Short mmCIF file of C-alpha atoms in Angstrom, two decimals:
data_model
loop_
_atom_site.label_atom_id
_atom_site.label_comp_id
_atom_site.label_asym_id
_atom_site.label_seq_id
_atom_site.Cartn_x
_atom_site.Cartn_y
_atom_site.Cartn_z
CA MET A 1 111.30 30.32 -10.15
CA MET A 2 110.29 32.50 -7.22
CA ASP A 3 107.51 34.06 -9.31
CA PHE A 4 106.20 30.56 -10.07
CA LEU A 5 106.29 29.56 -6.38
CA ASN A 6 104.61 32.81 -5.36
CA GLY A 7 101.91 32.15 -7.94
CA ILE A 8 101.30 28.70 -6.48
CA VAL A 9 101.09 30.13 -2.96
CA ASP A 10 98.69 32.85 -4.12
CA ALA A 11 96.48 30.24 -5.80
CA ILE A 12 96.42 27.99 -2.74
CA THR A 13 95.76 30.84 -0.31
CA ASN A 14 93.48 32.94 -2.54
CA GLN A 15 95.94 35.85 -2.56
CA GLN A 16 96.46 35.62 1.22
CA PRO A 17 99.98 34.15 1.61
CA GLY A 18 99.91 34.74 5.36
CA ASN A 19 97.32 31.96 5.58
CA LEU A 20 99.53 29.37 3.88
CA VAL A 21 100.15 27.17 6.93
CA PRO A 22 96.53 26.94 8.18
CA VAL A 23 95.27 26.48 4.61
CA LEU A 24 97.71 23.63 3.96
CA ILE A 25 96.78 21.99 7.27
CA GLY A 26 93.10 22.35 6.47
CA LEU A 27 93.52 20.92 2.97
CA CYS A 28 95.55 17.98 4.27
CA ILE A 29 92.86 17.18 6.85
CA THR A 30 90.14 17.52 4.22
CA LEU A 31 91.89 15.28 1.68
CA GLY A 32 92.67 12.79 4.44
CA LEU A 33 88.98 12.59 5.35
CA ILE A 34 88.01 11.99 1.74
CA TYR A 35 90.61 9.23 1.43
CA TYR A 36 89.46 7.69 4.72
CA PHE A 37 85.92 7.39 3.35
CA LYS A 38 87.31 5.57 0.27
CA GLY A 39 87.42 8.59 -2.00
CA ARG A 40 90.01 8.35 -4.75
CA PHE A 41 90.54 10.09 -8.10
CA TRP A 42 86.96 11.10 -8.90
CA ALA A 43 86.33 12.20 -5.32
CA PHE A 44 89.39 14.46 -5.27
CA LEU A 45 88.47 15.88 -8.70
CA TYR A 46 84.89 16.48 -7.56
CA PHE A 47 86.07 18.18 -4.37
CA ALA A 48 88.52 20.47 -6.19
CA THR A 49 86.14 21.43 -8.98
CA ILE A 50 83.44 23.02 -6.81
CA PRO A 51 85.62 25.67 -5.05
CA PHE A 52 87.48 26.30 -8.33
CA LEU A 53 84.24 27.01 -10.20
CA ASN A 54 82.94 29.26 -7.43
CA TRP A 55 86.23 31.17 -7.50
CA SER A 56 86.12 31.45 -11.30
CA PHE A 57 82.68 33.08 -11.35
CA GLY A 58 84.09 35.92 -9.27
CA VAL A 59 87.23 36.60 -11.33
CA ILE A 60 86.44 35.46 -14.89
CA ASP A 61 83.94 37.56 -16.79
CA SER A 62 81.04 35.98 -18.63
CA MET A 63 81.04 36.11 -22.41
CA THR A 64 78.37 38.26 -24.06
CA LEU A 65 76.64 36.10 -26.64
CA VAL A 66 73.96 38.66 -27.48
CA SER A 67 74.12 42.34 -26.59
CA PRO A 68 71.04 43.95 -25.01
CA ASN A 69 68.41 44.70 -27.67
CA GLU A 70 64.64 44.94 -28.08
CA THR A 71 64.20 41.16 -28.01
CA PHE A 72 66.72 40.42 -25.24
CA GLN A 73 66.60 43.45 -22.99
CA ASN A 74 69.37 42.12 -20.72
CA GLY A 75 71.33 40.41 -23.47
CA ILE A 76 72.58 36.83 -23.15
CA GLU A 77 75.73 35.88 -21.27
CA LEU A 78 77.55 32.59 -20.80
CA HIS A 79 80.40 31.89 -18.43
CA PRO A 80 83.34 30.09 -20.13
CA LEU A 81 83.27 27.32 -17.52
CA THR A 82 79.54 26.61 -17.62
CA MET A 83 80.04 23.22 -19.29
CA VAL A 84 82.50 22.29 -16.54
CA THR A 85 79.80 23.16 -14.01
CA GLY A 86 77.56 20.62 -15.72
CA LEU A 87 80.28 18.01 -15.45
CA VAL A 88 80.25 18.38 -11.65
CA PHE A 89 77.01 16.38 -11.60
CA VAL A 90 78.68 13.65 -13.66
CA PHE A 91 81.72 13.63 -11.35
CA ARG A 92 79.35 13.22 -8.41
CA ASP A 93 77.74 10.19 -10.03
CA PHE A 94 81.14 8.55 -10.46
CA VAL A 95 82.06 9.36 -6.86
CA GLN A 96 78.88 7.76 -5.56
CA ARG A 97 79.71 4.54 -7.40
CA ARG A 98 82.87 4.36 -5.30
CA MET A 99 81.88 6.00 -2.00
CA GLY A 100 78.14 5.45 -1.78
CA HIS A 101 76.32 7.96 0.40
CA TYR A 102 79.63 9.34 1.71
CA VAL A 103 79.60 11.45 -1.45
CA LEU A 104 77.50 13.91 0.57
CA ILE A 105 80.49 14.44 2.91
CA VAL A 106 82.69 15.35 -0.04
CA MET A 107 80.04 17.77 -1.28
CA ALA A 108 79.81 19.45 2.15
CA LEU A 109 83.60 19.82 2.37
CA ALA A 110 83.76 21.34 -1.12
CA ILE A 111 81.01 23.85 -0.34
CA GLY A 112 82.75 24.76 2.92
CA TRP A 113 86.01 25.54 1.13
CA SER A 114 84.10 27.62 -1.42
CA PHE A 115 83.51 30.26 1.24
CA TYR A 116 87.27 30.76 1.46
CA TYR A 117 87.96 30.91 -2.26
CA ALA A 118 84.92 32.78 -3.62
CA TRP A 119 82.93 35.96 -3.03
CA PRO A 120 80.72 35.29 0.01
CA VAL A 121 77.51 35.98 -1.91
CA ILE A 122 78.63 33.75 -4.79
CA ALA A 123 79.76 31.05 -2.36
CA LEU A 124 76.45 31.18 -0.50
CA ALA A 125 74.36 31.06 -3.68
CA SER A 126 76.55 28.40 -5.25
CA GLY A 127 76.69 26.40 -2.03
CA LEU A 128 72.91 26.44 -1.73
CA ALA A 129 72.55 25.65 -5.44
CA PHE A 130 74.97 22.73 -5.23
CA ALA A 131 73.38 21.45 -2.04
CA VAL A 132 69.83 21.44 -3.41
CA SER A 133 70.68 20.24 -6.91
CA GLU A 134 73.22 17.66 -5.77
CA ILE A 135 70.76 16.18 -3.27
CA ALA A 136 68.19 15.94 -6.06
CA ASP A 137 70.87 14.35 -8.23
CA TRP A 138 71.78 11.95 -5.39
CA LEU A 139 68.15 10.91 -4.90
CA ILE A 140 67.67 10.12 -8.58
CA PHE A 141 71.00 8.32 -8.90
CA THR A 142 70.33 6.36 -5.71
CA PHE A 143 66.72 5.31 -6.11
CA THR A 144 66.31 4.75 -9.84
CA ARG A 145 67.31 1.43 -11.38
CA TYR A 146 68.29 2.67 -14.82
CA ARG A 147 71.70 1.91 -16.26
CA LEU A 148 74.57 4.28 -15.41
CA SER A 149 74.53 6.18 -18.71
CA THR A 150 70.79 6.83 -18.37
CA ARG A 151 71.08 7.91 -14.74
CA ILE A 152 73.80 10.40 -15.69
CA ILE A 153 71.46 12.10 -18.18
CA LEU A 154 68.40 11.92 -15.93
CA SER A 155 70.10 13.20 -12.79
CA SER A 156 71.83 16.02 -14.67
CA ALA A 157 68.58 17.03 -16.39
CA VAL A 158 66.89 17.42 -13.00
CA ALA A 159 69.85 18.99 -11.17
CA ALA A 160 70.93 21.51 -13.84
CA PRO A 161 67.73 23.67 -13.81
CA ILE A 162 67.69 23.75 -10.01
CA ASP A 163 71.36 24.68 -9.80
CA THR A 164 71.04 27.28 -12.56
CA THR A 165 68.04 29.03 -11.01
CA ILE A 166 69.58 29.37 -7.55
CA PHE A 167 73.05 30.24 -8.82
CA LEU A 168 71.89 32.91 -11.30
CA TYR A 169 69.86 34.52 -8.53
CA GLY A 170 72.99 34.71 -6.37
CA ALA A 171 75.16 35.92 -9.25
CA ASP A 172 72.55 38.57 -10.04
CA LEU A 173 72.57 39.74 -6.41
CA ALA A 174 76.37 39.70 -6.23
CA ARG A 175 76.67 41.94 -9.28
CA GLN A 176 74.12 44.33 -7.80
CA ILE A 177 76.16 44.57 -4.58
CA ARG A 178 79.68 44.68 -6.04
CA LEU A 179 79.19 46.30 -9.45
CA GLY A 180 76.00 48.30 -9.01
CA ASP A 181 74.20 46.44 -11.80
CA GLU A 182 70.43 46.54 -12.11
CA PRO A 183 68.30 43.59 -10.90
CA GLY A 184 67.83 40.98 -13.59
CA ASN A 185 71.36 41.35 -14.93
CA MET A 186 71.94 37.58 -14.77
CA LEU A 187 68.66 35.91 -13.79
CA HIS A 188 66.42 36.11 -16.85
CA TRP A 189 64.94 33.44 -19.10
CA ALA A 190 67.46 33.74 -21.96
CA ASN A 191 70.47 33.32 -19.65
CA TRP A 192 68.66 30.52 -17.81
CA ILE A 193 68.14 28.50 -20.98
CA VAL A 194 71.67 29.05 -22.28
CA PHE A 195 73.26 28.09 -18.95
CA ILE A 196 71.23 24.86 -18.75
CA ILE A 197 72.14 23.90 -22.32
CA GLY A 198 75.81 24.57 -21.55
CA LYS A 199 75.66 22.38 -18.45
CA MET A 200 73.91 19.52 -20.24
CA VAL A 201 76.45 19.34 -23.08
CA GLY A 202 79.07 17.70 -20.87
CA ALA A 203 76.55 15.25 -19.38
CA VAL A 204 75.37 14.18 -22.83
CA ILE A 205 78.92 13.58 -24.07
CA VAL A 206 79.92 11.57 -20.99
CA SER A 207 76.68 9.58 -21.04
CA TRP A 208 77.26 8.68 -24.70
CA LEU A 209 80.83 7.55 -23.98
CA ILE A 210 79.68 5.46 -21.00
CA ARG A 211 76.85 3.93 -23.06
CA ARG A 212 79.37 2.76 -25.64
CA ARG A 213 81.47 1.11 -22.92
CA GLU A 214 78.35 -0.47 -21.40
CA ASP A 215 77.33 -1.92 -24.75
CA ALA A 216 80.87 -3.26 -25.24
CA GLY A 217 80.77 -4.99 -21.83
CA LYS A 218 83.58 -2.86 -20.41
CA VAL A 219 81.38 -1.18 -17.78
CA ASP A 220 78.68 -2.85 -15.74
CA PRO A 221 75.80 -0.34 -15.96
CA TYR A 222 74.11 -1.65 -12.81
CA ASP A 223 77.12 -2.20 -10.54
CA ASP A 224 77.48 0.78 -8.21
CA ASP A 225 80.71 -0.44 -6.68
CA GLY A 226 82.94 -1.13 -9.63
CA PHE A 227 83.33 -1.69 -13.32
CA SER A 228 83.28 -5.48 -13.68
CA PRO A 229 80.48 -7.01 -15.82
CA ALA A 230 77.55 -8.27 -13.78
CA SER A 231 76.81 -11.98 -13.76
CA SER A 232 73.07 -11.62 -13.24
CA PRO A 233 70.53 -9.86 -15.45
CA ALA A 234 69.28 -6.40 -14.46
CA PRO A 235 66.21 -4.41 -15.40
CA ALA A 236 66.39 -2.59 -18.72
CA ASP A 237 66.03 1.14 -19.05
#
């Protein structure tokens, strides 16, 4: 039982149990702010996922899909949680339907906590990647009038390449600093393509599921503040 509790404390404090009290206070304040701005399930999931993913890229090794060879000089790698990274954009879309533009506050809080849970270089690269790509995602989701399922695909398709480019650059630099790897160990075209495909898989699946619910009348594709069918017609996608 004590081992289990110690494991929970280590997870919450990122292996720094002496910081338990300030970390708990900080998390309570953070979650309270999200709730105050009308964030609920999707907002809390979105907030938790970003620091978790940043932490995971520092402690979980990427899988080698193709070893270095004449065609792929640096090989091809894929992190096990890449598809989850793609789902972050989908989570954000759901959060915006509930919170509106306050979703940007949740994003800022999540990036801030990433600096505590992840390597500083990874947190900086990931924070910048999330900030740029999520703002692009927010702009598309906010100012286009397509149905929800279409906006999920469109916003993810724009955000994923931006996020991947910035993040792989940071991951490449982090491995140079910490592991002594050569430049180009992560940021090369083969990795770039594989990472984007991995991120888009989740968006495609969720978009397909939402489209089915839209067609069945269970989700209003044009209502950004709920899931009740709209009474007035909306523009088609």
